[in-house]
CSV table of C-alpha atoms in Angstrom, one decimal:
chain,number,residue,atom,x,y,z
A,779,MET,CA,0.8,21.5,-17.1
A,780,ASN,CA,-2.4,19.6,-17.0
A,781,LEU,CA,-3.1,20.4,-20.7
A,782,LEU,CA,0.3,19.0,-21.6
A,783,LEU,CA,-0.7,15.6,-20.2
A,784,ILE,CA,-3.7,15.3,-22.5
A,785,PRO,CA,-1.5,14.6,-25.6
A,786,LEU,CA,0.6,12.3,-23.4
A,787,VAL,CA,-2.4,10.1,-22.4
A,788,VAL,CA,-3.8,10.2,-25.9
A,789,MET,CA,-0.5,8.8,-27.3
A,790,ALA,CA,-0.4,6.2,-24.5
A,791,GLY,CA,-3.9,5.1,-25.6
A,792,MET,CA,-2.7,4.9,-29.1
A,793,GLY,CA,0.1,2.7,-28.0
A,794,LEU,CA,-2.3,0.4,-26.2
A,795,SER,CA,-4.2,-0.1,-29.5
A,796,VAL,CA,-0.9,-1.0,-31.2
A,797,GLU,CA,-0.2,-3.4,-28.3
A,798,ALA,CA,-3.5,-5.1,-28.8
A,799,GLY,CA,-2.8,-5.4,-32.5
A,800,LEU,CA,0.5,-7.1,-31.7
A,801,LEU,CA,-0.8,-9.4,-29.0
A,802,GLY,CA,-3.5,-11.1,-31.1
A,803,PRO,CA,-1.1,-12.5,-33.7
A,804,LEU,CA,1.6,-13.2,-31.0
A,805,GLY,CA,-0.9,-15.2,-28.9
A,806,ALA,CA,-2.0,-17.1,-31.9
A,807,GLU,CA,1.5,-18.2,-32.6
A,808,VAL,CA,2.9,-18.8,-29.1
A,809,GLY,CA,-0.2,-19.1,-26.9
A,810,GLU,CA,-2.1,-16.3,-25.0
A,811,GLY,CA,-0.2,-16.9,-21.7
A,812,TRP,CA,3.2,-17.0,-23.3
A,813,ALA,CA,2.3,-13.8,-25.3
A,814,THR,CA,1.3,-12.1,-22.0
A,815,LEU,CA,4.5,-13.3,-20.3
A,816,GLY,CA,6.6,-12.0,-23.3
A,817,ILE,CA,5.0,-8.6,-23.2
A,818,PHE,CA,5.5,-8.2,-19.5
A,819,GLY,CA,9.1,-9.6,-19.8
A,820,MET,CA,10.1,-7.0,-22.3
A,821,GLY,CA,8.4,-4.3,-20.3
A,822,SER,CA,10.1,-5.5,-17.1
A,823,LEU,CA,13.6,-5.5,-18.9
A,824,LEU,CA,13.0,-2.0,-20.2
A,825,LEU,CA,12.0,-0.7,-16.9
A,826,THR,CA,14.8,-2.4,-15.1
A,827,PHE,CA,17.4,-0.8,-17.4
A,828,GLY,CA,15.7,2.6,-16.8
A,829,LEU,CA,15.8,2.1,-13.0
A,830,ILE,CA,19.4,1.2,-12.9
A,831,PHE,CA,20.2,4.9,-13.3
A,832,SER,CA,17.8,6.1,-10.6
A,833,ARG,CA,18.0,6.3,-6.8
A,834,PRO,CA,16.8,3.0,-5.3
A,835,LYS,CA,13.4,3.2,-3.5
A,836,LEU,CA,12.7,-0.5,-3.2
A,837,GLY,CA,12.4,-0.2,0.5
A,838,ALA,CA,9.8,2.5,0.3
A,839,LEU,CA,7.9,0.4,-2.3
A,840,PHE,CA,7.5,-2.5,0.1
A,841,SER,CA,6.7,-0.3,3.1
A,842,GLN,CA,3.5,0.8,1.5
A,843,PRO,CA,0.1,-0.8,2.2
A,844,ARG,CA,0.0,-4.2,0.4
A,845,TRP,CA,-3.4,-3.2,-1.3
A,846,MET,CA,-1.4,-0.6,-3.3
A,847,LEU,CA,0.5,-3.4,-5.1
A,848,ALA,CA,-2.7,-5.1,-6.2
A,849,GLY,CA,-2.4,-3.3,-9.5
A,850,GLY,CA,0.3,-5.7,-10.4
A,851,LEU,CA,-2.4,-8.4,-10.5
A,852,LEU,CA,-4.5,-6.4,-12.9
A,853,GLY,CA,-1.9,-5.8,-15.6
A,854,PRO,CA,-1.6,-9.4,-16.7
A,855,ILE,CA,-5.4,-9.8,-16.6
A,856,TYR,CA,-5.7,-6.8,-18.9
A,857,VAL,CA,-3.0,-7.9,-21.4
A,858,LEU,CA,-4.5,-11.4,-21.4
A,859,ALA,CA,-7.9,-10.1,-22.1
A,860,LEU,CA,-6.4,-8.0,-25.0
A,861,THR,CA,-4.7,-11.1,-26.3
A,862,LEU,CA,-7.8,-13.3,-26.2
A,863,ALA,CA,-10.4,-10.8,-27.5
A,864,THR,CA,-8.5,-8.9,-30.2
A,865,PRO,CA,-8.2,-11.7,-32.8
A,866,HIS,CA,-11.9,-12.5,-32.4
A,867,ILE,CA,-13.6,-9.0,-32.2
A,868,GLY,CA,-10.9,-6.7,-33.7
A,869,VAL,CA,-8.7,-4.0,-32.1
A,870,GLY,CA,-11.5,-1.3,-32.5
A,871,LEU,CA,-14.2,-3.1,-30.5
A,872,THR,CA,-11.7,-4.4,-28.0
A,873,MET,CA,-10.5,-0.9,-27.2
A,874,VAL,CA,-13.9,0.7,-27.1
A,875,GLY,CA,-15.0,-2.0,-24.8
A,876,ILE,CA,-12.0,-1.5,-22.5
A,877,LEU,CA,-12.5,2.3,-22.7
A,878,PHE,CA,-16.1,1.8,-21.5
A,879,GLY,CA,-15.0,-0.3,-18.6
A,880,GLN,CA,-12.1,2.2,-17.7
A,881,VAL,CA,-14.5,5.2,-17.8
A,882,ALA,CA,-17.2,3.5,-15.8
A,883,ALA,CA,-14.8,2.4,-13.1
A,884,SER,CA,-13.0,5.8,-13.1
A,885,LEU,CA,-16.2,7.7,-12.6
A,886,ILE,CA,-17.0,5.5,-9.6
A,887,ILE,CA,-13.6,5.8,-8.2
A,888,ASP,CA,-13.6,9.6,-8.7
A,889,HIS,CA,-17.1,10.0,-7.3
A,890,GLN,CA,-16.3,8.0,-4.1
A,891,GLY,CA,-12.7,9.3,-3.7
A,892,TRP,CA,-11.4,5.7,-3.5
A,893,LEU,CA,-7.7,4.7,-3.9
A,894,GLY,CA,-6.5,8.2,-2.9
A,895,ALA,CA,-8.3,9.9,-5.7
A,896,SER,CA,-9.7,13.5,-5.3
A,897,ARG,CA,-13.5,13.4,-5.1
A,898,ARG,CA,-15.2,14.5,-8.3
A,899,ALA,CA,-18.9,14.2,-8.4
A,900,VAL,CA,-20.4,12.3,-11.3
A,901,ASP,CA,-22.6,14.8,-13.0
A,902,ARG,CA,-24.8,14.7,-16.1
A,903,TYR,CA,-21.9,15.5,-18.4
A,904,ARG,CA,-19.8,12.7,-17.1
A,905,LEU,CA,-22.7,10.3,-17.5
A,906,ALA,CA,-23.4,11.6,-21.0
A,907,ALA,CA,-19.7,10.9,-21.9
A,908,LEU,CA,-20.2,7.4,-20.5
A,909,ALA,CA,-23.4,6.9,-22.5
A,910,ALA,CA,-21.6,8.2,-25.7
A,911,ILE,CA,-18.9,5.5,-25.3
A,912,LEU,CA,-21.7,2.9,-24.8
A,913,VAL,CA,-23.3,4.1,-28.1
A,914,ALA,CA,-19.8,4.0,-29.7
A,915,LEU,CA,-19.4,0.3,-28.4
A,916,TRP,CA,-22.8,-0.6,-30.0
A,917,LEU,CA,-22.1,1.3,-33.3
A,918,ILE,CA,-18.6,-0.2,-33.7
A,919,HIS,CA,-19.9,-3.7,-33.0
């Protein structure tokens, strides 16, 4: 099952690149904040329609520790960063920069076992992968 998730996350990453490519021109036309709101509005509508046919779990959502909902603050910041950066530095450099930040933070989260993650030690292979992404960031610039 875990191997089947790899193509899924690769395709999701490809979708993020397409999203970044769409956000730049949209932000130039309507403003970065409105572009971000538009993307989240469309996503919220789609998700709402999908959830209409599922069993409600809203009570369970709000009974969780409040810090678990903090990810809702990070999404708009991420999309706004895409909207601002992509027209100036391109989709490639934007995505590799984001990838470097994601992997660096992910290694720390895994190593420490934060946010409910299983602990996975940062070893030389993981550090080498992070270094390779840093080299890619430098090369693509």
